[in-house]
Coordinates of C-alpha atoms and ligand atoms in Angstrom, one line a residue:
X1 CA 53.7 -3.3 38.2
X2 CA 52.9 -4.7 34.8
X3 CA 49.8 -6.9 34.7
X4 CA 50.0 -9.7 32.1
X5 CA 46.8 -10.7 30.4
X6 CA 46.6 -14.1 28.7
X7 CA 44.9 -14.6 25.4
X8 CA 41.1 -15.1 25.8
X9 CA 41.2 -17.5 23.0
X10 CA 42.6 -20.2 25.3
X11 CA 39.5 -21.5 26.9
X12 CA 41.0 -23.3 29.8
X13 CA 43.4 -20.5 30.8
X14 CA 42.1 -18.0 33.3
X15 CA 43.1 -14.4 32.9
X16 CA 46.2 -14.1 35.1
X17 CA 47.3 -10.9 36.7
X18 CA 50.8 -11.7 37.6
X19 CA 52.5 -8.7 39.3
X20 CA 56.0 -8.0 37.9
X21 CA 58.3 -5.3 39.3
X22 CA 61.1 -5.1 36.8
X23 CA 63.2 -3.0 39.2
X24 CA 63.1 -5.7 41.8
X25 CA 64.9 -8.3 39.6
X26 CA 64.5 -12.1 39.9
X27 CA 61.7 -12.1 37.4
X28 CA 61.2 -15.8 37.4
X29 CA 60.9 -15.8 41.2
X30 CA 58.3 -13.1 40.9
X31 CA 56.3 -15.0 38.3
X32 CA 56.5 -18.2 40.4
X33 CA 55.3 -16.3 43.5
X34 CA 52.4 -14.8 41.4
X35 CA 51.3 -18.3 40.4
X36 CA 51.5 -19.6 43.9
X37 CA 49.4 -16.7 45.2
X38 CA 46.9 -17.3 42.3
X39 CA 46.5 -21.0 43.3
X40 CA 46.2 -20.2 47.0
X41 CA 43.6 -17.5 46.4
X42 CA 41.6 -19.9 44.3
X43 CA 42.0 -17.8 41.1
X44 CA 43.8 -20.8 39.5
X45 CA 42.4 -24.2 40.3
X46 CA 43.7 -27.8 39.9
X47 CA 43.7 -28.9 36.3
X48 CA 43.8 -25.4 34.7
X49 CA 46.0 -25.4 31.7
X50 CA 48.6 -22.7 31.6
X51 CA 49.8 -20.9 28.5
X52 CA 53.0 -22.2 26.8
X53 CA 56.2 -20.6 28.1
X54 CA 56.5 -18.9 24.7
X55 CA 53.1 -17.3 24.9
X56 CA 53.4 -16.2 28.5
X57 CA 56.9 -14.8 27.8
X58 CA 55.5 -12.8 25.0
X59 CA 52.5 -11.5 27.0
X60 CA 54.7 -10.5 29.9
X61 CA 57.4 -9.2 27.7
X62 CA 60.1 -11.3 29.3
X63 CA 62.5 -13.8 27.8
X64 CA 61.2 -17.3 27.4
X65 CA 63.9 -18.6 29.8
X66 CA 62.4 -16.6 32.6
X67 CA 59.1 -18.3 32.2
X68 CA 60.7 -21.7 31.7
X69 CA 62.6 -21.2 35.0
X70 CA 59.4 -20.2 36.8
X71 CA 57.5 -23.3 35.4
X72 CA 60.4 -25.6 36.3
X73 CA 60.5 -24.2 39.9
X74 CA 56.7 -24.7 40.3
X75 CA 56.8 -28.1 38.8
X76 CA 59.6 -29.1 41.2
X77 CA 57.5 -27.8 44.1
X78 CA 54.4 -29.8 43.0
X79 CA 52.3 -26.8 42.0
X80 CA 52.4 -27.6 38.3
X81 CA 52.5 -30.8 36.3
X82 CA 53.9 -30.9 32.8
X83 CA 52.9 -33.7 30.4
X84 CA 54.1 -34.2 26.8
X85 CA 51.2 -33.4 24.5
X86 CA 49.1 -31.9 27.3
X87 CA 51.1 -28.8 28.2
X88 CA 51.5 -27.5 31.8
X89 CA 48.6 -27.6 34.2
X90 CA 48.0 -26.7 37.8
X91 CA 48.6 -29.9 39.8
X92 CA 45.7 -31.9 41.2
X93 CA 47.0 -31.5 44.7
X94 CA 47.2 -27.7 44.6
X95 CA 44.6 -26.2 46.9
X96 CA 43.2 -22.7 47.3
X97 CA 44.1 -21.1 50.6
X98 CA 44.7 -17.6 52.0
X99 CA 47.4 -15.7 50.1
X100 CA 50.6 -15.3 52.1
X101 CA 52.7 -12.1 52.3
X102 CA 55.4 -11.7 49.6
X103 CA 57.8 -9.1 48.5
X104 CA 61.4 -8.8 49.5
X105 CA 64.0 -6.3 50.6
X106 CA 67.3 -6.5 48.6
X107 CA 70.6 -5.3 49.9
X108 CA 74.3 -5.6 49.3
X109 CA 76.9 -7.8 51.1
X110 CA 79.5 -6.6 53.5
X111 CA 82.6 -8.5 54.7
X112 CA 82.8 -10.1 58.1
X113 CA 85.4 -8.2 60.0
X114 CA 85.4 -10.5 63.0
X115 CA 87.2 -13.7 62.0
X116 CA 87.2 -16.4 64.6
X117 CA 90.5 -17.6 66.1
X118 CA 91.3 -21.3 66.5
X119 CA 91.4 -22.7 63.0
X120 CA 92.4 -26.3 62.4
X121 CA 96.0 -27.0 62.7
X122 CA 97.8 -27.3 59.3
X123 CA 97.9 -31.1 59.2
X124 CA 94.4 -32.0 60.3
X125 CA 91.4 -31.7 58.0
X126 CA 88.0 -31.8 59.8
X127 CA 85.5 -32.9 57.2
X128 CA 83.0 -34.2 59.8
X129 CA 79.5 -33.0 58.8
X130 CA 77.1 -31.0 60.9
X131 CA 78.5 -27.5 61.2
X132 CA 78.4 -24.4 59.1
X133 CA 81.5 -22.2 58.8
X134 CA 81.6 -21.0 62.4
X135 CA 84.2 -18.4 61.5
X136 CA 81.6 -16.8 59.2
X137 CA 79.2 -15.9 62.0
X138 CA 78.4 -12.3 61.4
X139 CA 79.5 -11.0 64.8
X140 CA 79.4 -7.3 64.0
X141 CA 75.9 -7.4 62.4
X142 CA 74.6 -9.7 65.2
X143 CA 76.0 -7.3 67.7
X144 CA 74.3 -4.4 66.0
X145 CA 71.0 -6.2 65.9
X146 CA 71.3 -7.2 69.6
X147 CA 72.3 -3.6 70.5
X148 CA 69.4 -2.1 68.6
X149 CA 67.0 -4.5 70.4
X150 CA 68.5 -3.7 73.8
X151 CA 68.2 0.0 73.2
X152 CA 64.6 0.0 72.0
X153 CA 62.9 -2.6 74.1
X154 CA 60.6 -1.3 76.8
X155 CA 61.2 -2.6 80.4
X156 CA 58.1 -4.8 80.1
X157 CA 59.8 -6.8 77.4
X158 CA 62.0 -8.3 80.1
X159 CA 59.3 -10.3 81.6
X160 CA 58.4 -14.0 80.7
X161 CA 57.7 -14.0 77.0
X162 CA 54.8 -15.5 75.1
X163 CA 55.8 -19.2 75.0
X164 CA 55.1 -19.2 71.3
X165 CA 57.8 -16.6 70.8
X166 CA 57.9 -12.8 70.7
X167 CA 55.4 -11.4 68.2
X168 CA 58.1 -9.4 66.4
X169 CA 60.1 -12.5 65.5
X170 CA 57.1 -14.6 64.6
X171 CA 56.0 -11.9 62.2
X172 CA 59.4 -11.5 60.6
X173 CA 59.8 -15.2 60.2
X174 CA 56.3 -15.6 58.7
X175 CA 57.2 -13.0 56.1
X176 CA 60.6 -14.5 55.5
X177 CA 59.3 -18.1 55.1
X178 CA 56.5 -17.0 52.7
X179 CA 58.9 -15.0 50.6
X180 CA 61.9 -17.3 50.5
X181 CA 60.5 -20.8 51.1
X182 CA 57.1 -20.3 49.5
X183 CA 55.6 -21.4 52.9
X184 CA 52.1 -20.7 54.0
X185 CA 52.9 -18.9 57.2
X186 CA 51.4 -16.2 59.4
X187 CA 52.4 -15.3 62.9
X188 CA 49.6 -17.4 64.3
X189 CA 51.1 -20.5 62.8
X190 CA 54.7 -19.8 63.8
X191 CA 56.1 -21.1 67.2
X192 CA 59.6 -20.4 68.1
X193 CA 61.5 -23.6 69.2
X194 CA 65.1 -24.2 70.3
X195 CA 66.1 -25.6 66.9
X196 CA 64.6 -28.3 64.7
X197 CA 65.6 -30.9 67.3
X198 CA 63.4 -29.3 69.9
X199 CA 60.5 -28.8 67.4
X200 CA 60.8 -32.5 66.6
X201 CA 60.8 -33.7 70.2
X202 CA 57.8 -31.5 71.1
X203 CA 55.8 -32.6 68.0
X204 CA 56.5 -36.3 68.4
X205 CA 55.1 -36.0 72.0
X206 CA 51.9 -34.3 70.8
X207 CA 51.4 -36.6 67.9
X208 CA 51.9 -39.6 70.1
X209 CA 49.1 -38.4 72.4
X210 CA 46.9 -38.2 69.3
X211 CA 47.5 -41.8 68.4
X212 CA 50.4 -41.4 66.0
X213 CA 52.4 -44.0 67.7
X214 CA 54.7 -44.9 64.7
X215 CA 56.9 -42.3 63.0
X216 CA 58.3 -43.1 59.6
X217 CA 61.9 -41.9 59.2
X218 CA 64.1 -41.8 56.1
X219 CA 66.7 -44.4 55.6
X220 CA 69.5 -43.2 55.8
X221 CA 68.9 -40.3 58.1
X222 CA 70.7 -38.1 60.6
X223 CA 71.9 -40.3 63.5
X224 CA 71.6 -37.3 65.8
X225 CA 67.8 -37.4 65.6
X226 CA 67.4 -41.1 66.4
X227 CA 67.9 -40.9 70.2
X228 CA 65.5 -37.9 70.4
X229 CA 62.8 -39.9 68.6
X230 CA 63.4 -42.9 70.7
X231 CA 63.2 -40.8 73.8
X232 CA 59.8 -39.6 72.6
X233 CA 58.6 -43.1 72.9
X234 CA 57.4 -43.5 69.3
X235 CA 58.1 -46.6 67.2
X236 CA 60.3 -45.8 64.2
X237 CA 59.7 -47.3 60.8
X238 CA 62.6 -46.7 58.4
X239 CA 61.7 -45.9 54.8
X240 CA 64.3 -46.2 52.0
X241 CA 65.4 -43.2 50.0
X242 CA 66.4 -43.4 46.3
X243 CA 67.5 -40.8 43.7
X244 CA 64.1 -39.2 43.9
X245 CA 64.0 -39.1 47.7
X246 CA 61.7 -40.9 50.1
X247 CA 60.0 -43.9 48.4
X248 CA 56.3 -43.2 49.2
X249 CA 55.1 -46.7 48.2
X250 CA 57.4 -48.1 50.9
X251 CA 56.1 -45.5 53.4
X252 CA 52.5 -46.6 52.7
X253 CA 53.5 -50.2 53.5
X254 CA 54.7 -49.3 57.0
X255 CA 51.2 -48.4 58.3
X256 CA 52.6 -45.2 59.9
X257 CA 50.5 -42.0 59.6
X258 CA 53.3 -39.6 60.5
X259 CA 56.6 -39.2 58.6
X260 CA 59.7 -37.1 59.0
X261 CA 61.3 -36.0 55.8
X262 CA 64.0 -33.6 54.5
X263 CA 62.6 -32.7 51.0
X264 CA 64.8 -29.7 50.2
X265 CA 68.1 -31.7 50.6
X266 CA 67.8 -35.2 52.0
X267 CA 70.2 -35.8 54.8
X268 CA 72.6 -37.4 54.1
X269 CA 72.2 -38.5 50.4
X270 CA 71.7 -34.9 49.2
X271 CA 68.9 -35.7 46.8
X272 CA 65.8 -33.5 46.4
X273 CA 62.3 -35.0 46.7
X274 CA 61.1 -35.2 43.1
X275 CA 57.9 -33.5 42.0
X276 CA 56.2 -36.9 41.5
X277 CA 57.2 -38.0 45.0
X278 CA 56.0 -34.7 46.5
X279 CA 52.6 -35.2 44.9
X280 CA 52.6 -38.9 46.2
X281 CA 53.5 -37.9 49.7
X282 CA 50.7 -35.3 49.9
X283 CA 48.3 -37.8 48.5
X284 CA 49.4 -40.4 51.0
X285 CA 49.0 -37.9 53.9
X286 CA 45.5 -37.1 52.8
X287 CA 44.5 -40.7 52.3
X288 CA 45.7 -41.8 55.8
X289 CA 44.7 -38.6 57.6
X290 CA 48.4 -38.3 58.2
X291 CA 51.0 -35.7 59.2
X292 CA 54.2 -34.8 57.3
X293 CA 57.0 -33.3 59.4
X294 CA 59.2 -31.3 57.0
X295 CA 62.7 -30.7 58.3
X296 CA 63.7 -27.9 56.0
X297 CA 67.3 -28.9 56.1
X298 CA 69.8 -27.0 54.0
X299 CA 67.0 -25.1 52.2
X300 CA 69.0 -21.8 52.3
X301 CA 71.9 -23.3 50.4
X302 CA 71.1 -24.3 46.8
X303 CA 73.7 -23.3 44.3
X304 CA 72.6 -24.4 40.9
X305 CA 69.1 -22.9 40.9
X306 CA 66.4 -21.5 43.2
X307 CA 65.7 -23.8 46.1
X308 CA 62.5 -25.8 45.7
X309 CA 59.8 -24.2 47.8
X310 CA 58.8 -26.1 50.9
X311 CA 56.2 -28.8 51.0
X312 CA 54.3 -27.0 53.7
X313 CA 53.3 -24.4 51.2
X314 CA 51.5 -27.1 49.1
X315 CA 49.4 -28.4 52.0
X316 CA 49.7 -26.3 55.1
X317 CA 47.0 -28.4 56.9
X318 CA 49.0 -31.6 56.7
X319 CA 52.6 -30.5 56.7
X320 CA 54.4 -29.0 59.7
X321 CA 57.5 -27.1 58.7
X322 CA 60.6 -27.2 61.0
X323 CA 63.6 -25.0 60.5
X324 CA 66.3 -23.2 62.4
X325 CA 69.3 -20.9 62.0
X326 CA 71.7 -23.7 63.0
X327 CA 73.2 -24.0 59.5
X328 CA 72.5 -20.5 58.2
X329 CA 74.0 -18.7 61.2
X330 CA 75.2 -21.0 64.0
X331 CA 74.0 -24.0 66.0
X332 CA 75.0 -22.2 69.2
X333 CA 72.0 -19.8 68.9
X334 CA 69.5 -22.7 69.4
X335 CA 66.8 -20.8 67.6
X336 CA 64.4 -22.4 65.3
X337 CA 60.7 -22.5 64.4
X338 CA 57.7 -24.7 63.7
X339 CA 55.0 -23.6 61.2
X340 CA 51.9 -25.6 62.0
X341 CA 48.2 -25.5 61.4
X342 CA 46.8 -23.0 63.9
X343 CA 45.3 -25.6 66.4
X344 CA 48.6 -27.6 66.5
X345 CA 50.6 -24.3 66.8
X346 CA 48.5 -23.5 69.8
X347 CA 49.3 -26.9 71.3
X348 CA 53.0 -26.3 70.7
X349 CA 52.6 -22.9 72.5
X350 CA 50.9 -24.6 75.4
X351 CA 53.6 -27.3 75.4
X352 CA 56.3 -24.6 75.7
X353 CA 54.4 -22.9 78.4
X354 CA 54.2 -26.2 80.4
X355 CA 57.8 -27.2 79.8
X356 CA 60.2 -24.2 79.7
X357 CA 58.2 -20.9 79.5
X358 CA 59.6 -20.0 76.1
X359 CA 62.9 -19.0 74.4
X360 CA 65.3 -16.3 75.4
X361 CA 63.8 -12.9 74.6
X362 CA 66.9 -10.9 73.7
X363 CA 68.0 -13.4 71.2
X364 CA 64.6 -13.6 69.6
X365 CA 64.5 -9.8 69.2
X366 CA 68.0 -9.8 67.8
X367 CA 67.0 -12.3 65.2
X368 CA 63.9 -10.3 64.4
X369 CA 66.0 -7.2 63.9
X370 CA 68.5 -9.3 61.8
X371 CA 65.7 -10.4 59.5
X372 CA 64.0 -7.0 59.4
X373 CA 67.1 -5.0 58.4
X374 CA 68.1 -7.4 55.6
X375 CA 71.2 -8.7 57.4
X376 CA 70.0 -12.3 57.2
X377 CA 69.6 -12.1 53.4
X378 CA 73.0 -10.5 53.1
X379 CA 74.7 -13.1 55.3
X380 CA 73.1 -15.9 53.3
X381 CA 74.3 -14.5 50.0
X382 CA 77.8 -14.3 51.3
X383 CA 77.8 -17.8 52.7
X384 CA 76.2 -19.2 49.5
X385 CA 79.1 -17.9 47.5
X386 CA 81.6 -19.3 49.9
X387 CA 80.0 -22.7 50.2
X388 CA 79.5 -23.1 46.5
X389 CA 83.2 -22.5 45.9
X390 CA 84.1 -25.0 48.6
X391 CA 81.7 -27.6 47.3
X392 CA 82.9 -27.3 43.8
X393 CA 86.5 -27.5 44.9
X394 CA 86.0 -30.6 47.0
X395 CA 83.8 -32.3 44.4
X396 CA 86.4 -31.7 41.7
X397 CA 89.2 -32.9 43.9
X398 CA 87.3 -36.0 44.9
X399 CA 86.8 -36.9 41.2
X400 CA 90.5 -36.2 40.6
X401 CA 92.0 -38.0 43.6
X402 CA 89.6 -40.7 44.8
X403 CA 89.5 -43.3 42.1
X404 CA 86.0 -44.8 41.6
X405 CA 84.3 -42.4 44.0
X406 CA 81.0 -40.8 42.8
X407 CA 79.7 -37.5 44.2
X408 CA 76.0 -37.8 44.7
X409 CA 73.3 -35.3 45.3
X410 CA 72.4 -31.8 44.0
X411 CA 74.6 -28.7 44.3
X412 CA 73.4 -27.6 47.7
X413 CA 74.1 -27.6 51.4
X414 CA 77.2 -28.0 53.4
X415 CA 78.0 -31.6 52.9
X416 CA 78.9 -34.0 50.1
X417 CA 77.7 -37.6 49.9
X418 CA 80.4 -39.6 48.2
X419 CA 79.8 -43.2 47.1
X420 CA 82.9 -45.3 47.3
X421 CA 83.7 -48.2 44.9
X422 CA 81.8 -51.4 46.0
X423 CA 85.0 -53.2 47.1
X424 CA 85.8 -50.6 49.8
X425 CA 85.3 -51.2 53.4
X426 CA 83.7 -48.0 54.7
X427 CA 84.9 -48.4 58.3
X428 CA 88.4 -49.0 57.2
X429 CA 88.3 -45.9 54.9
X430 CA 87.1 -43.8 57.8
X431 CA 90.0 -45.2 60.0
X432 CA 92.6 -44.8 57.3
X433 CA 91.5 -41.2 56.6
X434 CA 91.7 -40.4 60.3
X435 CA 95.3 -41.8 60.5
X436 CA 96.1 -39.5 57.5
X437 CA 94.6 -36.5 59.5
X438 CA 91.3 -36.3 57.7
X439 CA 88.1 -36.7 59.8
X440 CA 85.2 -38.0 57.8
X441 CA 81.9 -39.7 58.6
X442 CA 80.8 -43.0 57.1
X443 CA 77.2 -43.3 55.9
X444 CA 76.7 -46.8 57.4
X445 CA 75.7 -45.7 60.9
X446 CA 73.0 -43.5 59.2
X447 CA 71.3 -46.5 57.7
X448 CA 69.1 -49.0 59.4
X449 CA 70.8 -52.4 60.2
X450 CA 68.5 -54.0 57.6
X451 CA 69.7 -51.9 54.8
X452 CA 73.3 -51.2 55.9
X453 CA 74.8 -53.8 53.6
X454 CA 72.6 -53.3 50.6
X455 CA 73.8 -49.8 49.8
X456 CA 77.2 -48.8 48.4
X457 CA 79.7 -47.7 51.0
X458 CA 79.8 -43.9 51.2
X459 CA 81.3 -41.0 53.1
X460 CA 79.5 -37.9 54.3
X461 CA 81.9 -34.9 54.0
X462 CA 81.3 -31.6 55.6
X463 CA 83.1 -28.9 53.6
X464 CA 81.8 -25.7 55.2
X465 CA 84.7 -25.0 57.5
X466 CA 87.8 -25.4 55.2
X467 CA 89.0 -23.2 52.4
X468 CA 89.4 -24.6 48.9
X469 CA 93.1 -25.3 49.0
X470 CA 92.7 -27.3 52.2
X471 CA 89.8 -29.2 50.8
X472 CA 91.9 -30.2 47.8
X473 CA 94.7 -31.4 50.1
X474 CA 92.1 -33.3 52.2
X475 CA 90.8 -35.1 49.1
X476 CA 94.3 -36.0 48.0
X477 CA 95.0 -37.6 51.5
X478 CA 91.6 -39.3 51.4
X479 CA 92.4 -40.8 48.0
X480 CA 95.8 -42.1 49.2
X481 CA 94.2 -43.5 52.3
X482 CA 91.7 -45.4 50.2
X483 CA 94.3 -46.7 47.7
X484 CA 96.9 -47.7 50.3
X485 CA 95.0 -48.5 53.4
X486 CA 91.4 -49.4 53.0
X487 CA 90.7 -51.8 50.1
X488 CA 88.4 -54.5 51.5
Ligands
LIG1 C1 69.0 -33.5 59.2 C2 69.1 -32.6 60.5 N1 68.0 -31.9 60.8 C3 68.0 -31.2 61.9 C4 69.1 -31.2 62.8 C5 69.0 -30.4 64.1 O1 69.2 -29.1 63.9 P1 68.9 -28.0 65.0 O2 70.2 -27.5 65.4 O3 68.0 -27.0 64.3 O4 68.2 -28.6 66.2 C6 70.3 -31.9 62.5 C7 71.4 -31.8 63.3 O5 72.5 -31.9 63.0 C8 70.2 -32.6 61.3 O6 71.3 -33.3 60.9

C-alpha cells in the first residue's frame, strides 16, 4: 500500500491517504474507491477542492490518465463537480456516512463447456430484447457452486430461511455491490427478492401504505413493469427522458414523491443519467422527502469505460437499489436483491415473511458460493467480451445497411436503441422485419400515449443471443425490409 500525501501548500485540500495496491491493477478504480471512502467517512467534505490531476498523479506516482479516469468516474457518479477555472471539488450532495467494504478478488476466465441446444433456425433472427445469451449460462460452474453448497450445508439449513435471505448471500452481495457498484451496502440493508420485478412490487406496496400514492416512471420505459405497477395500485406519472436521462424538472412538476429510474443504462433509450441530473435528482428527493427506486439495469455491462457507480451510494437514505442476476446470469434463477435503508429493509423482510416465507435456500447458497469463489466475476468478464463484440457488429451493420438509422445510447447492455428516419412507420417496420424473419420490438409501446407521436420512430434490438455473422445478416434483412416494405 502506498499512501499519497498531497501538498500542504494547498489550503483547501485535506491530506489524502488513498490506498493503492499496484499488484491489484485497475489503479483508477482504486483511486476512485479511495475517494468515495474518504467522502463517506467524512474525511473529505462537500466543497473541498481536490488537487489537479497532474499534481495528484505526481504525488501518487501514477500516470495522469489514471487520475483523470478516476476523476471522470467520480464526476459521472455525482461525487465530484468540475468547473472551468475552479478545479475539481467534492460535490455539494456528497455526504459522510459509514465506509463500505472494498477490495476485490481477481481471477481468470474459463470457457463454458456446456453449450445449450436449440439455437434459432438458420432463417430466423430473434432480436427481441429482454434476454441475455442463455447459451452462456455457466452450467458447470453453477453446478460446482450448488454441489459445494449441498455438501457443506448442515441439516438445519433446510428449514424455512430468514425471509430477508440467507446471511451468507446477503454478506456476499453487500461486498460485491460495494466493490463493483460503489453501493453503500451491508448485510442489514440487503433483502433477497425474486428479481427486480418482485422488489419493485413489494416496495410499491410499502410506499403506498406510507402515502406515496403516485410513482413517477420514465417515459419511455420497460412495458413489462407497467402491469406490475398498476397491480400495486399506485398512480403512474410518466416523466420524459432525453439524452441526459430523466428530466428532473419535469419530475418535479408531477407532484410525485417516489420515482423509478434506470440511471446506469436507461431502458430502452440506452442513455446514462448525467452527473448534473444525478445531482438534481438527489436534491429533488431531499426537497420533497422523496424516495428514488434505482433499477440497476444493465450495470454489469459497460464496454467503453467503468460503469458509473450506483446512485444509492450517493444517498443511501433516499435511494433503494434493486438488482438481479436476470441479465448477468439468467432470468430463470429469479434471484435479485433490494438494498434499502435499515428500517425499510426490515419492512421488506417482514413483507416476505408475510407473503412467501423467503427465497429458495439452495439457490441462494449456490449464488453466495458463486460470488465468493470469483465465478461471478469471471462469468461477467467473459460475457462482457462477447456482448461487446456483438454490439459493435450490430451497430456497424445497422449503420451500413439501414439507411438513415441512428444508433443511440452508450456502449453498454444487451440491447440497441435505433432511431429510424422520421418518415418510417414503426409498426410497419416491425411487421416487415418479421416477414423477413427478423423479430424486433418497436419503441412506441414503451412510450406513454401522450408522447408516442412526438418521438422519432425507433427499434429496440436485443443482440445478446446471436453471433456476429448472424447479427450482420439480420441488419441486412432489416435494411431491406425498411427500404422495400415500410416507408410511411
Ligand atoms: C428495465 C427492466 N428492469 C427490470 C426488469 C425485471 O427484471 P427481473 O428479472 O430482475 O425481475 C426488466 C425485465 O425485463 C426490465 O426490462
